Amino acid sequence: MARATQKPGQTKEQTKLIAQGIQKGIEQYKKQHKAKLREQDKRANKAAAKKSVTAAPTDTPVKSGNANNNKLPWGLLILSWLGFAAYFAITALL
């Protein structure tokens, strides 16, 4: 590439220095490009993580079953109170 832009009267050393400068520039560009891609990936990952965190709480759980499921706890509560009442009634008679 340096030879393509070589001017008449330019020494080999000058051409060599130009070639080294071009190579350095290419390496620096590649480093900057990698850094830019890393930053884009970080932003994309943060956005995806933020999206998944905000999406999870908004999902409403699907209720399975019907009203019969609500009767079981109430039935057990009433049964336990009846058991307590019967226990206290029997111990009061003794």
PDB file of N, CA and C in Angstrom:
ATOM      1  N   MET A   1       0.832  -1.186   0.000  1.00  0.00           N
ATOM      2  CA  MET A   1       0.000   0.000   0.000  1.00  0.00           C
ATOM      3  C   MET A   1       0.874   1.245   0.000  1.00  0.00           C
ATOM      4  N   ALA A   2       1.965   1.170   0.758  1.00  0.00           N
ATOM      5  CA  ALA A   2       2.865   2.318   0.808  1.00  0.00           C
ATOM      6  C   ALA A   2       3.545   2.532  -0.542  1.00  0.00           C
ATOM      7  N   ARG A   3       3.804   1.452  -1.256  1.00  0.00           N
ATOM      8  CA  ARG A   3       4.455   1.584  -2.568  1.00  0.00           C
ATOM      9  C   ARG A   3       3.499   2.189  -3.591  1.00  0.00           C
ATOM     10  N   ALA A   4       2.225   1.965  -3.399  1.00  0.00           N
ATOM     11  CA  ALA A   4       1.255   2.517  -4.340  1.00  0.00           C
ATOM     12  C   ALA A   4       1.188   4.034  -4.224  1.00  0.00           C
ATOM     13  N   THR A   5       1.441   4.554  -3.033  1.00  0.00           N
ATOM     14  CA  THR A   5       1.394   6.003  -2.835  1.00  0.00           C
ATOM     15  C   THR A   5       2.785   6.627  -2.829  1.00  0.00           C
ATOM     16  N   GLN A   6       3.780   5.834  -3.212  1.00  0.00           N
ATOM     17  CA  GLN A   6       5.171   6.315  -3.203  1.00  0.00           C
ATOM     18  C   GLN A   6       5.360   7.394  -4.256  1.00  0.00           C
ATOM     19  N   LYS A   7       6.049   8.457  -3.854  1.00  0.00           N
ATOM     20  CA  LYS A   7       6.311   9.571  -4.765  1.00  0.00           C
ATOM     21  C   LYS A   7       7.726   9.425  -5.326  1.00  0.00           C
ATOM     22  N   PRO A   8       7.966   9.988  -6.471  1.00  0.00           N
ATOM     23  CA  PRO A   8       9.322   9.915  -7.041  1.00  0.00           C
ATOM     24  C   PRO A   8      10.326  10.620  -6.121  1.00  0.00           C
ATOM     25  N   GLY A   9      11.455  10.005  -5.920  1.00  0.00           N
ATOM     26  CA  GLY A   9      12.499  10.582  -5.095  1.00  0.00           C
ATOM     27  C   GLY A   9      12.388  10.186  -3.627  1.00  0.00           C
ATOM     28  N   GLN A  10      11.423   9.386  -3.315  1.00  0.00           N
ATOM     29  CA  GLN A  10      11.224   8.944  -1.920  1.00  0.00           C
ATOM     30  C   GLN A  10      12.154   7.769  -1.646  1.00  0.00           C
ATOM     31  N   THR A  11      12.819   7.802  -0.497  1.00  0.00           N
ATOM     32  CA  THR A  11      13.764   6.736  -0.174  1.00  0.00           C
ATOM     33  C   THR A  11      13.039   5.511   0.351  1.00  0.00           C
ATOM     34  N   LYS A  12      13.764   4.398   0.385  1.00  0.00           N
ATOM     35  CA  LYS A  12      13.181   3.153   0.886  1.00  0.00           C
ATOM     36  C   LYS A  12      12.824   3.282   2.366  1.00  0.00           C
ATOM     37  N   GLU A  13      13.639   4.003   3.106  1.00  0.00           N
ATOM     38  CA  GLU A  13      13.371   4.191   4.538  1.00  0.00           C
ATOM     39  C   GLU A  13      12.068   4.957   4.758  1.00  0.00           C
ATOM     40  N   GLN A  14      11.873   5.988   3.965  1.00  0.00           N
ATOM     41  CA  GLN A  14      10.634   6.768   4.075  1.00  0.00           C
ATOM     42  C   GLN A  14       9.426   5.905   3.736  1.00  0.00           C
ATOM     43  N   THR A  15       9.566   5.091   2.695  1.00  0.00           N
ATOM     44  CA  THR A  15       8.477   4.190   2.299  1.00  0.00           C
ATOM     45  C   THR A  15       8.210   3.185   3.408  1.00  0.00           C
ATOM     46  N   LYS A  16       9.279   2.714   4.031  1.00  0.00           N
ATOM     47  CA  LYS A  16       9.141   1.755   5.127  1.00  0.00           C
ATOM     48  C   LYS A  16       8.418   2.382   6.322  1.00  0.00           C
ATOM     49  N   LEU A  17       8.776   3.627   6.640  1.00  0.00           N
ATOM     50  CA  LEU A  17       8.110   4.344   7.733  1.00  0.00           C
ATOM     51  C   LEU A  17       6.621   4.567   7.432  1.00  0.00           C
ATOM     52  N   ILE A  18       6.320   4.883   6.195  1.00  0.00           N
ATOM     53  CA  ILE A  18       4.919   5.071   5.795  1.00  0.00           C
ATOM     54  C   ILE A  18       4.153   3.760   5.938  1.00  0.00           C
ATOM     55  N   ALA A  19       4.783   2.652   5.526  1.00  0.00           N
ATOM     56  CA  ALA A  19       4.145   1.337   5.637  1.00  0.00           C
ATOM     57  C   ALA A  19       3.882   0.987   7.103  1.00  0.00           C
ATOM     58  N   GLN A  20       4.852   1.306   7.972  1.00  0.00           N
ATOM     59  CA  GLN A  20       4.672   1.046   9.406  1.00  0.00           C
ATOM     60  C   GLN A  20       3.537   1.904   9.978  1.00  0.00           C
ATOM     61  N   GLY A  21       3.458   3.146   9.541  1.00  0.00           N
ATOM     62  CA  GLY A  21       2.385   4.037   9.994  1.00  0.00           C
ATOM     63  C   GLY A  21       1.018   3.526   9.568  1.00  0.00           C
ATOM     64  N   ILE A  22       0.971   3.051   8.320  1.00  0.00           N
ATOM     65  CA  ILE A  22      -0.297   2.499   7.818  1.00  0.00           C
ATOM     66  C   ILE A  22      -0.684   1.267   8.633  1.00  0.00           C
ATOM     67  N   GLN A  23       0.296   0.407   8.906  1.00  0.00           N
ATOM     68  CA  GLN A  23       0.029  -0.806   9.695  1.00  0.00           C
ATOM     69  C   GLN A  23      -0.453  -0.442  11.095  1.00  0.00           C
ATOM     70  N   LYS A  24       0.196   0.553  11.714  1.00  0.00           N
ATOM     71  CA  LYS A  24      -0.222   1.004  13.043  1.00  0.00           C
ATOM     72  C   LYS A  24      -1.650   1.532  13.018  1.00  0.00           C
ATOM     73  N   GLY A  25      -1.962   2.290  11.990  1.00  0.00           N
ATOM     74  CA  GLY A  25      -3.304   2.846  11.851  1.00  0.00           C
ATOM     75  C   GLY A  25      -4.356   1.756  11.720  1.00  0.00           C
ATOM     76  N   ILE A  26      -4.035   0.729  10.944  1.00  0.00           N
ATOM     77  CA  ILE A  26      -4.967  -0.393  10.770  1.00  0.00           C
ATOM     78  C   ILE A  26      -5.181  -1.111  12.100  1.00  0.00           C
ATOM     79  N   GLU A  27      -4.093  -1.344  12.843  1.00  0.00           N
ATOM     80  CA  GLU A  27      -4.208  -2.019  14.143  1.00  0.00           C
ATOM     81  C   GLU A  27      -5.033  -1.186  15.122  1.00  0.00           C
ATOM     82  N   GLN A  28      -4.792   0.121  15.113  1.00  0.00           N
ATOM     83  CA  GLN A  28      -5.546   1.002  16.007  1.00  0.00           C
ATOM     84  C   GLN A  28      -7.030   1.003  15.638  1.00  0.00           C
ATOM     85  N   TYR A  29      -7.318   1.017  14.338  1.00  0.00           N
ATOM     86  CA  TYR A  29      -8.712   0.973  13.893  1.00  0.00           C
ATOM     87  C   TYR A  29      -9.382  -0.317  14.358  1.00  0.00           C
ATOM     88  N   LYS A  30      -8.666  -1.440  14.227  1.00  0.00           N
ATOM     89  CA  LYS A  30      -9.232  -2.726  14.649  1.00  0.00           C
ATOM     90  C   LYS A  30      -9.520  -2.730  16.148  1.00  0.00           C
ATOM     91  N   LYS A  31      -8.600  -2.165  16.948  1.00  0.00           N
ATOM     92  CA  LYS A  31      -8.813  -2.094  18.396  1.00  0.00           C
ATOM     93  C   LYS A  31     -10.042  -1.257  18.730  1.00  0.00           C
ATOM     94  N   GLN A  32     -10.160  -0.110  18.073  1.00  0.00           N
ATOM     95  CA  GLN A  32     -11.310   0.761  18.307  1.00  0.00           C
ATOM     96  C   GLN A  32     -12.603   0.078  17.893  1.00  0.00           C
ATOM     97  N   HIS A  33     -12.542  -0.635  16.784  1.00  0.00           N
ATOM     98  CA  HIS A  33     -13.738  -1.335  16.298  1.00  0.00           C
ATOM     99  C   HIS A  33     -14.163  -2.429  17.278  1.00  0.00           C
ATOM    100  N   LYS A  34     -13.184  -3.179  17.820  1.00  0.00           N
ATOM    101  CA  LYS A  34     -13.497  -4.214  18.810  1.00  0.00           C
ATOM    102  C   LYS A  34     -14.099  -3.601  20.062  1.00  0.00           C
ATOM    103  N   ALA A  35     -13.521  -2.472  20.505  1.00  0.00           N
ATOM    104  CA  ALA A  35     -14.035  -1.804  21.703  1.00  0.00           C
ATOM    105  C   ALA A  35     -15.464  -1.320  21.474  1.00  0.00           C
ATOM    106  N   LYS A  36     -15.719  -0.798  20.283  1.00  0.00           N
ATOM    107  CA  LYS A  36     -17.059  -0.321  19.957  1.00  0.00           C
ATOM    108  C   LYS A  36     -18.065  -1.480  19.951  1.00  0.00           C
ATOM    109  N   LEU A  37     -17.646  -2.615  19.391  1.00  0.00           N
ATOM    110  CA  LEU A  37     -18.525  -3.793  19.367  1.00  0.00           C
ATOM    111  C   LEU A  37     -18.793  -4.304  20.778  1.00  0.00           C
ATOM    112  N   ARG A  38     -17.760  -4.280  21.645  1.00  0.00           N
ATOM    113  CA  ARG A  38     -17.947  -4.709  23.036  1.00  0.00           C
ATOM    114  C   ARG A  38     -18.952  -3.814  23.741  1.00  0.00           C
ATOM    115  N   GLU A  39     -18.848  -2.510  23.530  1.00  0.00           N
ATOM    116  CA  GLU A  39     -19.788  -1.573  24.152  1.00  0.00           C
ATOM    117  C   GLU A  39     -21.213  -1.820  23.655  1.00  0.00           C
ATOM    118  N   GLN A  40     -21.352  -2.075  22.373  1.00  0.00           N
ATOM    119  CA  GLN A  40     -22.676  -2.366  21.829  1.00  0.00           C
ATOM    120  C   GLN A  40     -23.243  -3.639  22.435  1.00  0.00           C
ATOM    121  N   ASP A  41     -22.396  -4.662  22.591  1.00  0.00           N
ATOM    122  CA  ASP A  41     -22.843  -5.915  23.199  1.00  0.00           C
ATOM    123  C   ASP A  41     -23.259  -5.698  24.645  1.00  0.00           C
ATOM    124  N   LYS A  42     -22.482  -4.899  25.384  1.00  0.00           N
ATOM    125  CA  LYS A  42     -22.827  -4.610  26.781  1.00  0.00           C
ATOM    126  C   LYS A  42     -24.169  -3.907  26.867  1.00  0.00           C
ATOM    127  N   ARG A  43     -24.364  -2.908  25.996  1.00  0.00           N
ATOM    128  CA  ARG A  43     -25.650  -2.189  26.006  1.00  0.00           C
ATOM    129  C   ARG A  43     -26.806  -3.117  25.646  1.00  0.00           C
ATOM    130  N   ALA A  44     -26.582  -3.989  24.669  1.00  0.00           N
ATOM    131  CA  ALA A  44     -27.632  -4.925  24.258  1.00  0.00           C
ATOM    132  C   ALA A  44     -27.943  -5.904  25.394  1.00  0.00           C
ATOM    133  N   ASN A  45     -26.910  -6.390  26.086  1.00  0.00           N
ATOM    134  CA  ASN A  45     -27.133  -7.310  27.199  1.00  0.00           C
ATOM    135  C   ASN A  45     -27.864  -6.622  28.345  1.00  0.00           C
ATOM    136  N   LYS A  46     -27.496  -5.366  28.637  1.00  0.00           N
ATOM    137  CA  LYS A  46     -28.187  -4.625  29.695  1.00  0.00           C
ATOM    138  C   LYS A  46     -29.650  -4.407  29.333  1.00  0.00           C
ATOM    139  N   ALA A  47     -29.883  -4.060  28.071  1.00  0.00           N
ATOM    140  CA  ALA A  47     -31.260  -3.836  27.632  1.00  0.00           C
ATOM    141  C   ALA A  47     -32.068  -5.124  27.712  1.00  0.00           C
ATOM    142  N   ALA A  48     -31.460  -6.240  27.319  1.00  0.00           N
ATOM    143  CA  ALA A  48     -32.162  -7.519  27.381  1.00  0.00           C
ATOM    144  C   ALA A  48     -32.431  -7.914  28.828  1.00  0.00           C
ATOM    145  N   ALA A  49     -31.458  -7.691  29.705  1.00  0.00           N
ATOM    146  CA  ALA A  49     -31.644  -8.023  31.112  1.00  0.00           C
ATOM    147  C   ALA A  49     -32.722  -7.147  31.722  1.00  0.00           C
ATOM    148  N   LYS A  50     -32.711  -5.876  31.372  1.00  0.00           N
ATOM    149  CA  LYS A  50     -33.721  -4.948  31.898  1.00  0.00           C
ATOM    150  C   LYS A  50     -35.105  -5.335  31.397  1.00  0.00           C
ATOM    151  N   LYS A  51     -35.163  -5.739  30.138  1.00  0.00           N
ATOM    152  CA  LYS A  51     -36.438  -6.135  29.550  1.00  0.00           C
ATOM    153  C   LYS A  51     -36.976  -7.394  30.237  1.00  0.00           C
ATOM    154  N   SER A  52     -36.094  -8.359  30.511  1.00  0.00           N
ATOM    155  CA  SER A  52     -36.540  -9.599  31.141  1.00  0.00           C
ATOM    156  C   SER A  52     -36.941  -9.359  32.591  1.00  0.00           C
ATOM    157  N   VAL A  53     -36.261  -8.432  33.278  1.00  0.00           N
ATOM    158  CA  VAL A  53     -36.610  -8.134  34.671  1.00  0.00           C
ATOM    159  C   VAL A  53     -37.951  -7.430  34.731  1.00  0.00           C
ATOM    160  N   THR A  54     -38.188  -6.497  33.827  1.00  0.00           N
ATOM    161  CA  THR A  54     -39.453  -5.773  33.843  1.00  0.00           C
ATOM    162  C   THR A  54     -40.590  -6.626  33.299  1.00  0.00           C
ATOM    163  N   ALA A  55     -40.291  -7.589  32.444  1.00  0.00           N
ATOM    164  CA  ALA A  55     -41.336  -8.427  31.865  1.00  0.00           C
ATOM    165  C   ALA A  55     -41.823  -9.471  32.857  1.00  0.00           C
ATOM    166  N   ALA A  56     -40.959  -9.956  33.714  1.00  0.00           N
ATOM    167  CA  ALA A  56     -41.326 -11.036  34.629  1.00  0.00           C
ATOM    168  C   ALA A  56     -42.424 -10.632  35.619  1.00  0.00           C
ATOM    169  N   PRO A  57     -42.331  -9.490  36.310  1.00  0.00           N
ATOM    170  CA  PRO A  57     -43.377  -9.150  37.269  1.00  0.00           C
ATOM    171  C   PRO A  57     -44.718  -8.833  36.618  1.00  0.00           C
ATOM    172  N   THR A  58     -44.718  -8.374  35.379  1.00  0.00           N
ATOM    173  CA  THR A  58     -45.966  -8.021  34.744  1.00  0.00           C
ATOM    174  C   THR A  58     -46.758  -9.246  34.305  1.00  0.00           C
ATOM    175  N   ASP A  59     -46.078 -10.377  34.186  1.00  0.00           N
ATOM    176  CA  ASP A  59     -46.781 -11.603  33.828  1.00  0.00           C
ATOM    177  C   ASP A  59     -47.659 -12.027  34.997  1.00  0.00           C
ATOM    178  N   THR A  60     -48.955 -12.153  34.735  1.00  0.00           N
ATOM    179  CA  THR A  60     -49.862 -12.559  35.793  1.00  0.00           C
ATOM    180  C   THR A  60     -49.922 -14.070  35.840  1.00  0.00           C
ATOM    181  N   PRO A  61     -49.857 -14.638  37.022  1.00  0.00           N
ATOM    182  CA  PRO A  61     -49.933 -16.094  37.107  1.00  0.00           C
ATOM    183  C   PRO A  61     -51.329 -16.571  36.713  1.00  0.00           C
ATOM    184  N   VAL A  62     -51.348 -17.661  36.033  1.00  0.00           N
ATOM    185  CA  VAL A  62     -52.609 -18.228  35.585  1.00  0.00           C
ATOM    186  C   VAL A  62     -53.188 -19.048  36.728  1.00  0.00           C
ATOM    187  N   LYS A  63     -54.421 -18.724  37.099  1.00  0.00           N
ATOM    188  CA  LYS A  63     -55.071 -19.460  38.181  1.00  0.00           C
ATOM    189  C   LYS A  63     -55.636 -20.745  37.614  1.00  0.00           C
ATOM    190  N   SER A  64     -55.212 -21.837  38.195  1.00  0.00           N
ATOM    191  CA  SER A  64     -55.742 -23.112  37.758  1.00  0.00           C
ATOM    192  C   SER A  64     -56.757 -23.583  38.780  1.00  0.00           C
ATOM    193  N   GLY A  65     -57.771 -24.228  38.301  1.00  0.00           N
ATOM    194  CA  GLY A  65     -58.798 -24.714  39.220  1.00  0.00           C
ATOM    195  C   GLY A  65     -59.995 -23.781  39.224  1.00  0.00           C
ATOM    196  N   ASN A  66     -60.919 -24.091  40.134  1.00  0.00           N
ATOM    197  CA  ASN A  66     -62.127 -23.281  40.201  1.00  0.00           C
ATOM    198  C   ASN A  66     -62.408 -22.916  41.649  1.00  0.00           C
ATOM    199  N   ALA A  67     -63.637 -22.581  41.953  1.00  0.00           N
ATOM    200  CA  ALA A  67     -64.001 -22.119  43.287  1.00  0.00           C
ATOM    201  C   ALA A  67     -63.910 -23.233  44.329  1.00  0.00           C
ATOM    202  N   ASN A  68     -63.885 -24.493  43.918  1.00  0.00           N
ATOM    203  CA  ASN A  68     -63.782 -25.598  44.872  1.00  0.00           C
ATOM    204  C   ASN A  68     -62.475 -25.549  45.642  1.00  0.00           C
ATOM    205  N   ASN A  69     -61.442 -25.012  45.044  1.00  0.00           N
ATOM    206  CA  ASN A  69     -60.151 -24.904  45.728  1.00  0.00           C
ATOM    207  C   ASN A  69     -60.238 -23.943  46.906  1.00  0.00           C
ATOM    208  N   ASN A  70     -61.107 -22.960  46.835  1.00  0.00           N
ATOM    209  CA  ASN A  70     -61.252 -21.994  47.915  1.00  0.00           C
ATOM    210  C   ASN A  70     -62.040 -22.571  49.094  1.00  0.00           C
ATOM    211  N   LYS A  71     -62.806 -23.608  48.859  1.00  0.00           N
ATOM    212  CA  LYS A  71     -63.618 -24.199  49.923  1.00  0.00           C
ATOM    213  C   LYS A  71     -62.791 -25.044  50.887  1.00  0.00           C
ATOM    214  N   LEU A  72     -61.730 -25.634  50.427  1.00  0.00           N
ATOM    215  CA  LEU A  72     -60.912 -26.503  51.261  1.00  0.00           C
ATOM    216  C   LEU A  72     -60.331 -25.776  52.478  1.00  0.00           C
ATOM    217  N   PRO A  73     -59.678 -24.637  52.338  1.00  0.00           N
ATOM    218  CA  PRO A  73     -59.142 -23.969  53.531  1.00  0.00           C
ATOM    219  C   PRO A  73     -60.239 -23.566  54.515  1.00  0.00           C
ATOM    220  N   TRP A  74     -61.354 -23.093  53.984  1.00  0.00           N
ATOM    221  CA  TRP A  74     -62.447 -22.685  54.880  1.00  0.00           C
ATOM    222  C   TRP A  74     -63.030 -23.894  55.606  1.00  0.00           C
ATOM    223  N   GLY A  75     -63.155 -24.985  54.882  1.00  0.00           N
ATOM    224  CA  GLY A  75     -63.674 -26.208  55.513  1.00  0.00           C
ATOM    225  C   GLY A  75     -62.751 -26.699  56.619  1.00  0.00           C
ATOM    226  N   LEU A  76     -61.461 -26.677  56.368  1.00  0.00           N
ATOM    227  CA  LEU A  76     -60.503 -27.094  57.398  1.00  0.00           C
ATOM    228  C   LEU A  76     -60.543 -26.156  58.603  1.00  0.00           C
ATOM    229  N   LEU A  77     -60.698 -24.874  58.362  1.00  0.00           N
ATOM    230  CA  LEU A  77     -60.777 -23.915  59.468  1.00  0.00           C
ATOM    231  C   LEU A  77     -62.008 -24.180  60.331  1.00  0.00           C
ATOM    232  N   ILE A  78     -63.143 -24.372  59.694  1.00  0.00           N
ATOM    233  CA  ILE A  78     -64.375 -24.643  60.453  1.00  0.00           C
ATOM    234  C   ILE A  78     -64.248 -25.954  61.205  1.00  0.00           C
ATOM    235  N   LEU A  79     -63.698 -26.978  60.558  1.00  0.00           N
ATOM    236  CA  LEU A  79     -63.518 -28.274  61.200  1.00  0.00           C
ATOM    237  C   LEU A  79     -62.602 -28.162  62.424  1.00  0.00           C
ATOM    238  N   SER A  80     -61.539 -27.382  62.320  1.00  0.00           N
ATOM    239  CA  SER A  80     -60.628 -27.235  63.459  1.00  0.00           C
ATOM    240  C   SER A  80     -61.317 -26.504  64.609  1.00  0.00           C
ATOM    241  N   TRP A  81     -62.113 -25.474  64.318  1.00  0.00           N
ATOM    242  CA  TRP A  81     -62.825 -24.755  65.386  1.00  0.00           C
ATOM    243  C   TRP A  81     -63.863 -25.666  66.053  1.00  0.00           C
ATOM    244  N   LEU A  82     -64.522 -26.492  65.237  1.00  0.00           N
ATOM    245  CA  LEU A  82     -65.478 -27.434  65.822  1.00  0.00           C
ATOM    246  C   LEU A  82     -64.744 -28.435  66.722  1.00  0.00           C
ATOM    247  N   GLY A  83     -63.537 -28.862  66.300  1.00  0.00           N
ATOM    248  CA  GLY A  83     -62.734 -29.770  67.110  1.00  0.00           C
ATOM    249  C   GLY A  83     -62.320 -29.128  68.425  1.00  0.00           C
ATOM    250  N   PHE A  84     -61.920 -27.859  68.383  1.00  0.00           N
ATOM    251  CA  PHE A  84     -61.555 -27.144  69.619  1.00  0.00           C
ATOM    252  C   PHE A  84     -62.753 -27.019  70.547  1.00  0.00           C
ATOM    253  N   ALA A  85     -63.907 -26.682  69.964  1.00  0.00           N
ATOM    254  CA  ALA A  85     -65.120 -26.519  70.776  1.00  0.00           C
ATOM    255  C   ALA A  85     -65.492 -27.852  71.430  1.00  0.00           C
ATOM    256  N   ALA A  86     -65.399 -28.945  70.670  1.00  0.00           N
ATOM    257  CA  ALA A  86     -65.725 -30.255  71.223  1.00  0.00           C
ATOM    258  C   ALA A  86     -64.738 -30.627  72.329  1.00  0.00           C
ATOM    259  N   TYR A  87     -63.449 -30.331  72.134  1.00  0.00           N
ATOM    260  CA  TYR A  87     -62.435 -30.637  73.147  1.00  0.00           C
ATOM    261  C   TYR A  87     -62.717 -29.866  74.434  1.00  0.00           C
ATOM    262  N   PHE A  88     -63.001 -28.581  74.320  1.00  0.00           N
ATOM    263  CA  PHE A  88     -63.276 -27.790  75.520  1.00  0.00           C
ATOM    264  C   PHE A  88     -64.585 -28.212  76.198  1.00  0.00           C
ATOM    265  N   ALA A  89     -65.575 -28.631  75.399  1.00  0.00           N
ATOM    266  CA  ALA A  89     -66.832 -29.080  75.980  1.00  0.00           C
ATOM    267  C   ALA A  89     -66.624 -30.384  76.753  1.00  0.00           C
ATOM    268  N   ILE A  90     -65.853 -31.286  76.209  1.00  0.00           N
ATOM    269  CA  ILE A  90     -65.613 -32.569  76.893  1.00  0.00           C
ATOM    270  C   ILE A  90     -64.784 -32.351  78.144  1.00  0.00           C
ATOM    271  N   THR A  91     -63.742 -31.491  78.087  1.00  0.00           N
ATOM    272  CA  THR A  91     -62.917 -31.269  79.280  1.00  0.00           C
ATOM    273  C   THR A  91     -63.683 -30.507  80.342  1.00  0.00           C
ATOM    274  N   ALA A  92     -64.674 -29.716  79.952  1.00  0.00           N
ATOM    275  CA  ALA A  92     -65.470 -28.976  80.947  1.00  0.00           C
ATOM    276  C   ALA A  92     -66.397 -29.921  81.698  1.00  0.00           C
ATOM    277  N   LEU A  93     -66.868 -30.996  81.061  1.00  0.00           N
ATOM    278  CA  LEU A  93     -67.759 -31.946  81.700  1.00  0.00           C
ATOM    279  C   LEU A  93     -67.006 -32.843  82.678  1.00  0.00           C
ATOM    280  N   LEU A  94     -65.734 -33.039  82.457  1.00  0.00           N
ATOM    281  CA  LEU A  94     -64.959 -33.921  83.321  1.00  0.00           C
ATOM    282  C   LEU A  94     -64.461 -33.170  84.492  1.00  0.00           C
TER     283      LEU A  94
END
